[in-house]
Short mmCIF file of C-alpha atoms and ligand atoms in Angstrom, two decimals:
data_model
loop_
_atom_site.label_atom_id
_atom_site.label_comp_id
_atom_site.label_asym_id
_atom_site.label_seq_id
_atom_site.Cartn_x
_atom_site.Cartn_y
_atom_site.Cartn_z
CA UNK A 9 176.41 221.57 111.73
CA UNK A 10 177.96 218.76 109.50
CA UNK A 11 179.36 220.17 106.28
CA UNK A 12 179.75 217.73 103.34
CA UNK A 13 183.59 217.64 103.86
CA UNK A 14 182.99 216.29 107.41
CA UNK A 15 180.96 213.24 106.19
CA UNK A 16 183.11 210.26 106.40
CA UNK A 17 180.66 207.41 105.57
CA UNK A 18 181.75 206.06 102.13
CA UNK A 19 178.11 205.25 101.23
CA UNK A 20 176.70 208.62 102.15
CA UNK A 21 175.34 210.41 98.99
CA UNK A 22 175.29 214.14 99.15
CA UNK A 23 172.18 215.76 97.80
CA UNK A 24 173.04 219.04 95.85
CA UNK A 25 169.74 220.83 95.01
CA UNK A 26 169.73 223.27 92.06
CA UNK A 27 165.98 224.09 92.05
CA UNK A 28 166.99 227.73 92.61
CA UNK A 29 169.64 227.81 89.80
CA UNK A 30 169.09 225.10 87.06
CA UNK A 31 165.40 224.78 87.96
CA UNK A 32 164.63 228.47 87.98
CA UNK A 33 166.47 228.68 84.62
CA UNK A 34 163.55 226.92 83.14
CA UNK A 35 161.51 229.36 80.91
CA UNK A 36 158.70 230.77 82.96
CA UNK A 37 159.76 229.29 86.38
CA UNK A 38 161.06 232.68 87.61
CA UNK A 39 160.66 233.03 91.45
CA UNK A 40 160.57 236.23 93.37
CA UNK A 41 163.28 237.05 95.94
CA UNK A 42 161.08 236.14 98.91
CA UNK A 43 160.03 232.88 97.27
CA UNK A 44 163.63 231.92 96.74
CA UNK A 45 164.41 232.59 100.38
CA UNK A 46 161.49 230.46 101.46
CA UNK A 47 162.44 227.55 99.19
CA UNK A 48 166.07 227.65 100.43
CA UNK A 49 164.90 227.58 104.00
CA UNK A 50 162.64 224.53 103.23
CA UNK A 51 165.60 222.78 101.49
CA UNK A 52 167.89 223.38 104.47
CA UNK A 53 165.33 222.07 106.99
CA UNK A 54 164.68 218.99 104.80
CA UNK A 55 168.48 218.12 105.06
CA UNK A 56 169.77 219.00 101.62
CA UNK A 57 173.56 219.09 101.78
CA UNK A 58 174.33 221.78 99.21
CA UNK A 59 171.94 224.33 97.82
CA UNK A 60 172.93 225.91 94.58
CA UNK A 61 171.20 229.15 95.19
CA UNK A 62 171.69 231.02 91.89
CA UNK A 63 173.97 232.45 89.32
CA UNK A 64 175.15 235.71 90.99
CA UNK A 65 176.55 237.39 87.90
CA UNK A 66 173.33 236.84 85.93
CA UNK A 67 171.56 239.91 87.48
CA UNK A 68 171.49 241.98 90.67
CA UNK A 69 168.30 240.05 91.73
CA UNK A 70 170.20 236.78 91.55
CA UNK A 71 173.17 238.20 93.40
CA UNK A 72 170.93 239.53 96.16
CA UNK A 73 169.08 236.25 96.52
CA UNK A 74 172.30 234.17 96.72
CA UNK A 75 173.81 236.59 99.30
CA UNK A 76 170.71 236.58 101.43
CA UNK A 77 170.38 232.80 101.31
CA UNK A 78 174.03 232.50 102.19
CA UNK A 79 173.55 234.74 105.29
CA UNK A 80 170.39 232.99 106.46
CA UNK A 81 171.05 229.22 105.85
CA UNK A 82 171.76 227.28 109.00
CA UNK A 83 173.05 223.93 107.81
CA UNK A 84 173.52 223.42 104.11
CA UNK A 85 176.57 224.56 102.13
CA UNK A 86 175.57 227.47 99.85
CA UNK A 87 176.86 227.31 96.24
CA UNK A 88 176.70 229.90 93.48
CA UNK A 89 177.44 229.27 89.76
CA UNK A 90 180.11 231.02 87.67
CA UNK A 91 181.36 230.71 84.17
CA UNK A 92 185.10 230.19 83.56
CA UNK A 93 186.25 233.82 84.00
CA UNK A 94 187.55 235.86 86.95
CA UNK A 95 184.71 238.37 86.87
CA UNK A 96 182.03 235.61 87.25
CA UNK A 97 184.02 233.90 89.94
CA UNK A 98 184.67 237.06 91.97
CA UNK A 99 180.99 238.05 91.76
CA UNK A 100 180.03 234.52 92.91
CA UNK A 101 182.40 234.66 95.87
CA UNK A 102 181.07 238.03 96.92
CA UNK A 103 177.62 236.48 97.15
CA UNK A 104 178.42 233.18 98.76
CA UNK A 105 181.14 234.26 101.16
CA UNK A 106 178.55 235.14 103.72
CA UNK A 107 177.55 231.50 104.21
CA UNK A 108 178.81 229.34 107.17
CA UNK A 109 179.89 226.97 104.45
CA UNK A 110 180.36 228.59 101.05
CA UNK A 111 181.08 226.85 97.65
CA UNK A 112 182.03 228.29 94.18
CA UNK A 113 180.87 226.15 91.27
CA UNK A 114 182.58 227.05 88.03
CA UNK A 115 182.01 225.35 84.68
CA UNK A 116 183.01 225.43 81.05
CA UNK A 117 181.58 223.39 78.05
CA UNK A 118 184.27 220.85 77.08
CA UNK A 119 182.61 218.88 74.19
CA UNK A 120 183.56 219.70 70.60
CA UNK A 121 180.32 221.66 70.04
CA UNK A 122 180.78 223.67 73.19
CA UNK A 123 184.53 224.33 72.69
CA UNK A 124 183.61 225.83 69.30
CA UNK A 125 181.56 228.62 70.93
CA UNK A 126 184.42 230.48 72.65
CA UNK A 127 186.64 229.19 69.84
CA UNK A 128 189.25 227.76 72.04
CA UNK A 129 191.67 225.05 71.17
CA UNK A 130 191.89 222.03 73.48
CA UNK A 131 195.15 223.47 74.99
CA UNK A 132 193.75 226.93 75.45
CA UNK A 133 190.66 225.59 77.18
CA UNK A 134 192.90 223.41 79.38
CA UNK A 135 194.77 226.60 80.47
CA UNK A 136 191.55 228.44 81.08
CA UNK A 137 190.41 225.66 83.35
CA UNK A 138 193.70 225.67 85.24
CA UNK A 139 193.65 229.45 85.69
CA UNK A 140 190.04 229.78 86.74
CA UNK A 141 189.82 226.86 89.23
CA UNK A 142 193.16 228.16 90.81
CA UNK A 143 191.51 231.59 91.08
CA UNK A 144 188.40 230.16 92.65
CA UNK A 145 190.33 228.04 95.10
CA UNK A 146 192.42 231.06 96.15
CA UNK A 147 189.09 232.62 97.24
CA UNK A 148 187.19 229.56 98.64
CA UNK A 149 188.32 226.21 100.10
CA UNK A 150 185.28 224.53 98.53
CA UNK A 151 185.38 224.59 94.74
CA UNK A 152 183.27 222.58 92.40
CA UNK A 153 184.21 222.25 88.72
CA UNK A 154 181.88 221.03 85.89
CA UNK A 155 182.89 220.17 82.31
CA UNK A 156 179.62 220.97 80.74
CA UNK A 157 178.33 218.55 78.29
CA UNK A 158 180.79 215.94 79.70
CA UNK A 159 178.89 213.01 78.37
CA UNK A 160 179.57 214.22 74.73
CA UNK A 161 183.16 215.16 75.51
CA UNK A 162 186.05 212.90 74.05
CA UNK A 163 187.06 210.51 76.81
CA UNK A 164 190.86 211.39 76.71
CA UNK A 165 190.18 215.07 76.77
CA UNK A 166 187.58 214.71 79.63
CA UNK A 167 190.14 212.79 81.73
CA UNK A 168 192.85 215.33 80.95
CA UNK A 169 190.77 218.35 82.04
CA UNK A 170 189.35 216.62 85.15
CA UNK A 171 192.93 216.00 86.23
CA UNK A 172 193.87 219.65 85.63
CA UNK A 173 190.88 220.87 87.70
CA UNK A 174 191.77 218.53 90.55
CA UNK A 175 195.38 219.71 90.52
CA UNK A 176 194.26 223.34 90.46
CA UNK A 177 192.29 222.72 93.66
CA UNK A 178 188.75 221.59 92.78
CA UNK A 179 187.22 219.54 95.64
CA UNK A 180 184.11 218.29 93.74
CA UNK A 181 184.13 217.22 90.17
CA UNK A 182 180.69 217.30 88.66
CA UNK A 183 179.98 215.35 85.40
CA UNK A 184 176.98 216.86 83.71
CA UNK A 185 174.88 215.09 81.15
CA UNK A 186 173.86 218.52 80.01
CA UNK A 187 171.53 217.43 77.14
CA UNK A 188 170.22 214.19 78.77
CA UNK A 189 172.07 212.10 76.25
CA UNK A 190 173.66 209.29 78.36
CA UNK A 191 172.12 206.00 79.52
CA UNK A 192 172.50 204.14 82.83
CA UNK A 193 175.35 201.78 81.84
CA UNK A 194 177.30 204.59 80.28
CA UNK A 195 176.69 206.89 83.14
CA UNK A 196 178.04 204.39 85.63
CA UNK A 197 181.05 203.56 83.44
CA UNK A 198 182.06 207.09 82.91
CA UNK A 199 182.40 207.86 86.58
CA UNK A 200 183.93 204.55 87.27
CA UNK A 201 186.71 205.05 84.67
CA UNK A 202 187.40 208.68 85.79
CA UNK A 203 187.81 207.47 89.35
CA UNK A 204 190.00 204.62 88.26
CA UNK A 205 192.26 206.40 85.82
CA UNK A 206 192.53 210.11 86.66
CA UNK A 207 195.35 210.86 89.08
CA UNK A 208 194.10 212.49 92.23
CA UNK A 209 190.48 211.31 91.75
CA UNK A 210 190.45 209.56 95.13
CA UNK A 211 190.77 212.99 96.90
CA UNK A 212 187.68 214.61 95.44
CA UNK A 213 183.99 213.86 95.37
CA UNK A 214 182.46 213.02 92.03
CA UNK A 215 179.01 214.37 91.24
CA UNK A 216 176.42 213.47 88.73
CA UNK A 217 174.18 216.11 87.05
CA UNK A 218 171.63 214.62 84.67
CA UNK A 219 169.01 216.14 82.44
CA UNK A 220 165.84 214.28 81.53
CA UNK A 221 165.51 214.57 77.74
CA UNK A 222 165.16 210.81 77.19
CA UNK A 223 163.35 210.33 80.60
CA UNK A 224 166.50 208.62 82.00
CA UNK A 225 167.71 211.31 84.55
CA UNK A 226 166.84 209.39 87.70
CA UNK A 227 168.16 206.01 86.35
CA UNK A 228 171.38 207.76 85.12
CA UNK A 229 172.06 209.52 88.38
CA UNK A 230 171.50 206.32 90.43
CA UNK A 231 173.78 204.43 87.91
CA UNK A 232 176.50 207.11 88.40
CA UNK A 233 176.31 206.47 92.17
CA UNK A 234 176.82 202.85 91.50
CA UNK A 235 179.85 203.93 89.50
CA UNK A 236 181.29 205.86 92.49
CA UNK A 237 179.63 209.35 92.43
CA UNK A 238 178.73 210.54 95.87
CA UNK A 239 176.83 213.73 95.02
CA UNK A 240 173.65 213.89 93.12
CA UNK A 241 172.57 217.13 91.57
CA UNK A 242 168.77 217.50 91.33
CA UNK A 243 165.77 219.62 91.61
CA UNK A 244 162.41 219.46 93.35
CA UNK A 245 159.76 217.97 90.98
CA UNK A 246 162.54 217.61 88.42
CA UNK A 247 162.08 221.28 87.55
CA UNK A 248 164.53 222.56 84.87
CA UNK A 249 165.10 223.46 81.19
CA UNK A 250 163.49 221.37 78.52
CA UNK A 251 162.51 217.98 80.19
CA UNK A 252 164.05 219.06 83.42
CA UNK A 253 166.64 217.66 85.82
CA UNK A 254 166.89 214.52 88.00
CA UNK A 255 164.03 214.79 90.46
CA UNK A 256 165.32 214.99 94.03
CA UNK A 257 162.31 213.16 95.49
CA UNK A 258 162.80 210.23 93.03
CA UNK A 259 166.51 209.57 93.73
CA UNK A 260 166.08 210.03 97.40
CA UNK A 261 163.11 207.61 97.67
CA UNK A 262 164.74 205.14 95.23
CA UNK A 263 167.72 205.00 97.58
CA UNK A 264 165.51 204.62 100.67
CA UNK A 265 163.07 201.99 99.28
CA UNK A 266 165.76 199.87 97.46
CA UNK A 267 168.46 200.16 100.11
CA UNK A 268 168.65 196.37 99.76
CA UNK A 269 170.30 196.63 96.37
CA UNK A 270 171.56 200.29 96.52
CA UNK A 271 173.12 200.52 99.96
CA UNK A 272 173.48 204.28 100.00
CA UNK A 273 172.00 206.86 102.31
CA UNK A 274 171.12 210.57 102.14
CA UNK A 275 170.45 213.10 104.90
CA UNK A 276 167.00 213.93 103.60
CA UNK A 277 163.98 213.93 105.92
CA UNK A 278 161.58 212.36 103.30
CA UNK A 279 158.49 213.32 105.28
CA UNK A 280 159.06 216.94 104.03
CA UNK A 281 159.02 215.94 100.35
CA UNK A 282 155.26 216.57 99.70
CA UNK A 283 155.19 220.07 101.20
CA UNK A 284 158.27 221.33 99.37
CA UNK A 285 156.96 219.82 96.07
CA UNK A 286 153.72 221.68 96.48
CA UNK A 287 155.51 224.83 97.39
CA UNK A 288 157.88 224.74 94.32
CA UNK A 289 155.00 223.91 92.14
CA UNK A 290 153.07 226.94 93.39
CA UNK A 291 155.93 229.44 93.18
CA UNK A 292 157.30 228.26 89.86
CA UNK A 293 153.87 227.96 88.25
CA UNK A 294 154.79 224.54 86.95
CA UNK A 295 152.19 221.99 88.12
CA UNK A 296 153.13 218.53 88.92
CA UNK A 297 151.73 215.87 86.56
CA UNK A 298 149.16 213.63 88.32
CA UNK A 299 151.09 210.38 87.65
CA UNK A 300 154.48 211.86 88.60
CA UNK A 301 156.43 209.47 90.78
CA UNK A 302 156.47 210.17 94.52
CA UNK A 303 154.84 213.58 94.53
CA UNK A 304 152.02 213.27 91.76
CA UNK A 305 148.34 213.60 93.00
CA UNK A 306 147.87 209.90 91.91
CA UNK A 307 151.13 208.51 93.12
CA UNK A 308 149.25 206.85 96.09
CA UNK A 309 145.71 206.64 94.71
CA UNK A 310 144.35 203.23 94.01
CA UNK A 311 141.40 203.40 91.60
CA UNK A 312 140.87 199.85 90.21
CA UNK A 313 138.79 197.46 92.10
CA UNK A 314 141.41 194.80 92.27
CA UNK A 315 143.99 197.28 93.72
CA UNK A 316 141.53 198.78 96.19
CA UNK A 317 140.55 195.35 97.49
CA UNK A 318 144.14 194.44 97.91
CA UNK A 319 144.89 197.67 99.63
CA UNK A 320 142.14 197.28 102.15
CA UNK A 321 143.44 193.69 103.01
CA UNK A 322 147.06 194.66 103.19
CA UNK A 323 148.44 198.08 102.03
CA UNK A 324 151.71 196.41 101.02
CA UNK A 325 150.13 194.51 98.21
CA UNK A 326 150.31 197.51 95.92
CA UNK A 327 152.29 200.04 97.96
CA UNK A 328 156.15 199.99 98.11
CA UNK A 329 156.30 202.99 100.34
CA UNK A 330 153.80 204.57 102.80
CA UNK A 331 152.18 207.88 101.90
CA UNK A 332 153.35 209.23 105.30
CA UNK A 333 157.00 208.48 104.38
CA UNK A 334 156.76 211.25 101.86
CA UNK A 335 154.63 213.57 104.04
CA UNK A 336 151.35 212.76 102.57
CA UNK A 337 148.80 212.69 105.27
CA UNK A 338 145.40 211.10 104.75
CA UNK A 339 143.15 213.44 102.83
CA UNK A 340 140.78 214.53 105.57
CA UNK A 341 137.64 216.42 105.62
CA UNK A 342 138.67 219.67 107.23
CA UNK A 343 135.79 221.85 108.19
CA UNK A 344 132.54 223.23 106.95
CA UNK A 345 131.07 226.71 107.21
CA UNK A 346 130.51 226.36 110.95
CA UNK A 347 134.14 225.82 111.86
CA UNK A 348 135.72 228.59 113.89
CA UNK A 349 138.85 230.73 113.42
CA UNK A 350 140.87 228.73 116.11
CA UNK A 351 140.11 225.43 114.17
CA UNK A 352 141.27 227.00 111.02
CA UNK A 353 144.40 228.39 112.58
CA UNK A 354 145.33 224.99 113.93
CA UNK A 355 144.56 223.14 110.70
CA UNK A 356 146.64 225.59 108.75
CA UNK A 357 149.50 225.08 111.24
CA UNK A 358 149.33 221.30 110.56
CA UNK A 359 149.64 222.06 106.90
CA UNK A 360 152.80 224.17 107.50
CA UNK A 361 151.27 227.71 107.50
CA UNK A 362 151.59 229.85 110.60
CA UNK A 363 148.91 232.42 110.25
CA UNK A 364 148.00 235.05 112.86
CA UNK A 365 146.48 238.49 113.30
CA UNK A 366 145.23 240.35 110.22
CA UNK A 367 146.35 237.57 107.83
CA UNK A 368 144.34 234.99 109.81
CA UNK A 369 141.32 237.42 109.62
CA UNK A 370 141.82 237.69 105.92
CA UNK A 371 142.17 233.94 105.27
CA UNK A 372 139.27 233.11 107.60
CA UNK A 373 137.12 235.47 105.48
CA UNK A 374 138.20 233.65 102.29
CA UNK A 375 137.67 230.27 103.93
CA UNK A 376 134.04 231.16 104.98
CA UNK A 377 133.42 232.32 101.45
CA UNK A 378 134.72 228.97 100.12
CA UNK A 379 132.81 226.96 102.61
CA UNK A 380 129.66 228.74 101.62
CA UNK A 381 130.15 227.59 98.02
CA UNK A 382 131.61 224.22 98.74
CA UNK A 383 130.13 221.76 101.20
CA UNK A 384 133.37 219.99 102.01
CA UNK A 385 136.68 221.74 102.37
CA UNK A 386 139.67 219.49 102.13
CA UNK A 387 143.37 220.01 103.04
CA UNK A 388 144.05 220.57 99.32
CA UNK A 389 141.42 223.37 99.24
CA UNK A 390 143.16 225.05 102.11
CA UNK A 391 146.53 224.75 100.52
CA UNK A 392 145.21 226.23 97.27
CA UNK A 393 143.53 229.07 99.28
CA UNK A 394 146.86 229.87 101.13
CA UNK A 395 148.78 229.76 97.77
CA UNK A 396 146.36 232.26 96.28
CA UNK A 397 146.58 234.50 99.33
CA UNK A 398 150.33 234.52 99.05
CA UNK A 399 150.37 235.05 95.35
CA UNK A 400 148.01 237.96 95.25
CA UNK A 401 149.58 239.77 98.27
CA UNK A 402 151.78 242.23 96.38
CA UNK A 403 149.81 242.45 93.24
CA UNK A 404 149.24 245.85 91.70
CA UNK A 405 146.34 244.70 89.59
CA UNK A 406 143.63 242.85 91.32
CA UNK A 407 140.29 241.37 90.11
CA UNK A 408 137.36 243.25 91.80
CA UNK A 409 134.42 241.71 90.17
CA UNK A 410 133.50 239.51 87.09
CA UNK A 411 130.20 238.61 85.61
CA UNK A 412 129.95 236.37 82.52
CA UNK A 413 127.00 235.42 80.33
CA UNK A 414 127.56 232.24 78.27
CA UNK A 415 125.87 229.27 76.81
CA UNK A 416 124.23 228.32 73.54
CA UNK A 417 122.90 230.92 71.14
CA UNK A 418 125.62 233.56 70.88
CA UNK A 419 129.09 234.72 71.98
CA UNK A 420 129.93 234.78 75.65
CA UNK A 421 129.92 238.34 77.32
CA UNK A 422 132.10 239.34 80.24
CA UNK A 423 131.76 242.46 82.46
CA UNK A 424 134.89 243.02 84.46
CA UNK A 425 136.24 245.44 87.13
CA UNK A 426 139.94 245.45 87.95
CA UNK A 427 141.77 247.71 90.44
CA UNK A 428 145.17 249.02 89.41
CA UNK A 429 147.10 250.47 92.35
CA UNK A 430 143.70 250.76 94.07
CA UNK A 431 141.91 252.60 91.27
CA UNK A 432 138.96 250.88 89.65
CA UNK A 433 138.71 250.20 85.90
CA UNK A 434 135.82 248.47 84.07
CA UNK A 435 135.32 246.86 80.74
CA UNK A 436 132.99 244.67 78.78
CA UNK A 437 133.98 242.23 76.03
CA UNK A 438 132.71 239.38 74.03
CA UNK A 439 134.50 236.08 73.19
CA UNK A 440 134.40 232.62 72.04
CA UNK A 441 133.36 231.05 75.32
CA UNK A 442 133.46 232.50 78.88
CA UNK A 443 137.17 232.36 79.34
CA UNK A 444 137.93 233.98 76.07
CA UNK A 445 135.47 236.79 76.76
CA UNK A 446 136.88 237.36 80.22
CA UNK A 447 140.42 237.42 78.91
CA UNK A 448 139.36 239.89 76.24
CA UNK A 449 137.90 242.04 79.02
CA UNK A 450 141.25 242.06 80.86
CA UNK A 451 143.15 242.85 77.66
CA UNK A 452 140.80 245.81 77.09
CA UNK A 453 142.00 247.29 80.37
CA UNK A 454 145.59 246.15 80.49
CA UNK A 455 147.17 246.52 77.20
CA UNK A 456 150.27 244.35 76.62
CA UNK A 457 151.88 242.35 73.84
CA UNK A 458 152.47 239.14 75.73
CA UNK A 459 151.62 235.88 73.99
CA UNK A 460 149.66 233.19 75.83
CA UNK A 461 151.85 230.03 75.78
CA UNK A 462 149.86 227.95 78.14
CA UNK A 463 146.34 227.83 79.67
CA UNK A 464 145.88 224.86 81.86
CA UNK A 465 143.05 223.82 84.23
CA UNK A 466 143.16 221.04 86.87
CA UNK A 467 140.72 220.17 89.64
CA UNK A 468 142.03 220.47 93.26
CA UNK A 469 139.72 217.67 94.58
CA UNK A 470 136.96 215.44 93.37
CA UNK A 471 133.47 216.45 92.61
CA UNK A 472 131.74 219.10 90.40
CA UNK A 473 132.06 221.77 93.19
CA UNK A 474 135.87 221.21 93.25
CA UNK A 475 138.13 224.29 93.02
CA UNK A 476 139.94 224.60 89.73
CA UNK A 477 143.57 225.53 89.66
CA UNK A 478 144.37 227.47 86.55
CA UNK A 479 147.90 228.03 85.26
CA UNK A 480 148.62 230.76 82.60
CA UNK A 481 152.05 231.10 80.98
CA UNK A 482 152.88 234.13 78.84
CA UNK A 483 155.77 235.35 76.86
CA UNK A 484 156.84 238.89 75.93
CA UNK A 485 160.16 239.79 74.30
CA UNK A 486 161.76 236.66 75.56
CA UNK A 487 160.44 237.17 79.06
CA UNK A 488 158.25 234.19 80.25
CA UNK A 489 155.97 234.50 83.23
CA UNK A 490 153.44 232.23 84.87
CA UNK A 491 150.38 232.94 86.97
CA UNK A 492 148.13 230.65 88.95
CA UNK A 493 145.00 230.89 90.86
CA UNK A 494 142.31 228.53 92.34
CA UNK A 495 138.45 229.06 92.71
CA UNK A 496 135.39 226.94 92.58
CA UNK A 497 134.54 229.09 89.57
CA UNK A 498 136.80 228.19 86.67
CA UNK A 499 136.46 231.49 84.89
CA UNK A 500 137.20 233.50 87.98
CA UNK A 501 140.27 231.28 88.64
CA UNK A 502 141.27 231.85 85.00
CA UNK A 503 141.08 235.64 85.11
CA UNK A 504 142.86 235.67 88.44
CA UNK A 505 145.65 233.50 87.02
CA UNK A 506 145.92 235.80 83.99
CA UNK A 507 146.17 238.89 86.16
CA UNK A 508 148.63 237.15 88.38
CA UNK A 509 150.80 236.48 85.43
CA UNK A 510 150.45 240.17 84.21
CA UNK A 511 151.58 241.38 87.75
CA UNK A 512 154.59 239.09 87.37
CA UNK A 513 155.28 240.54 83.92
CA UNK A 514 155.30 243.98 85.45
CA UNK A 515 157.66 242.83 88.15
CA UNK A 516 160.03 241.37 85.66
CA UNK A 517 160.04 244.68 83.67
CA UNK A 518 160.77 246.58 86.81
CA UNK A 519 163.68 244.26 87.54
CA UNK A 520 164.97 244.64 83.95
CA UNK A 521 165.04 248.37 84.82
CA UNK A 522 162.58 249.12 82.22
CA UNK A 523 159.45 251.39 82.63
CA UNK A 524 156.66 249.31 84.10
CA UNK A 525 154.31 251.63 82.42
CA UNK A 526 154.93 249.99 79.11
CA UNK A 527 151.81 248.11 80.14
CA UNK A 528 149.29 250.79 79.63
CA UNK A 529 145.97 250.94 81.29
CA UNK A 530 142.89 252.27 79.72
CA UNK A 531 139.36 252.74 81.01
CA UNK A 532 137.43 250.95 78.40
CA UNK A 533 134.22 251.06 80.63
O1 KIV B 12 173.47 220.92 82.75
C1 KIV B 12 174.65 221.49 82.92
O2 KIV B 12 175.67 221.18 82.25
C2 KIV B 12 174.72 222.51 83.98
C3 KIV B 12 176.06 223.01 84.28
C4 KIV B 12 176.12 224.44 84.46
C5 KIV B 12 176.62 222.29 85.51
O3 KIV B 12 173.64 222.93 84.53
ZN1 ZN B 13 172.00 221.52 84.19
#
């Protein structure tokens, strides 16, 4: 195992992934414990140097997830976040100490706006930074310190507190652009000046942590590297609060494709990018926009006649990277309804799913049902099917049957049967269109006060028989949950996604230690 401190190549850029911390902090992107373990293991296999696994003091769930990831991870350094107080730092250490290579990341907001919140003077804050970084360093050899909102902090004060943190023992200094305010020139210059002017700067690694509010996170991160930063903090698909964080896949591929002008390397196996992007999208409920760089559905699709003609003659005319470099295999016709169980097993294995025994029998049954409805089953269909299978595994509420009557000449009508902990409940409802009627039927059985924030439908493949992936996001008392499902029937996918979100809402309530029965069930049938 090579830990970041053993890397000696001056042009090697460390990749610090914060999908499970800053990404998961994004409203609605909550992941379950098992999902976090799975994503951490994929990040480790892909070659991420440091995984920020969570914020251990935030909740018992976060603490457990960080501890478990620390215990299991083979290669990457495992980092936890802590505010600038001893209690947070101690809790963080308790979680990360199980790792082969642990790191404590402590931070405090240093800009005038952020200093005003704890109401500390500049001197008081400087003392706090000294004391908390010293405390962290007494626990762990590997300490990262961040002046939150660094890009809006007065230059002199920023340089002063960076020096204090280095003297107190920080080994990585992260410069966050917390509100996505900086621009490439300024981002490079800030790091360059800190390295040139702060005593001790040559002994630590400078990191860049950019948010995407002005759409410049990737450019700002790369500019910071030009300025001397050797750690990029990023998330898969750019997941994160508001407009998100720097997207891992973008900075990694930019450094690879434009090595001629940016002679830096990372340890990422880029052929694993597509698989992890899909997985993060599925577990977070945040779909990837079709035209998203590197991992969007259209990133390698050439529609226009001129482009297609050029591509057929020589792929390099319009492609600066090959689809296989990011793990995108040619979309292939998988199988039809006559395909057997062994063929399905081997195809799923190729797509990264090891399915055996009862699970294989279950998936095979669902595959056959899909193949009956849809002539051609593509890789994307199988991935959607697997994601549905995993999502619904532990659901307490399941959709048993749904019939909808809709069309011109009257309101749509839905008849629905759900099972709640195995017991059937039925309802009928009317609505303005089939989805509205079906959602009203769910609401008649599962009473809740959550507000629908997002209802989104996208086609998995081409054609009118394509499966629809539906995402539903709901908010209740500040808790935001997402649900997803895919089916060739858009209304069925919609109801399953809605029910999936309700199941997650119940889980969140249980996690918050409140009575899950706040959602009451009634037999409206
Ligand atoms: O954006 C930010 O400032 C952060 C810090 C906690 C590093 O995420
Ligand atoms: Zn951040």
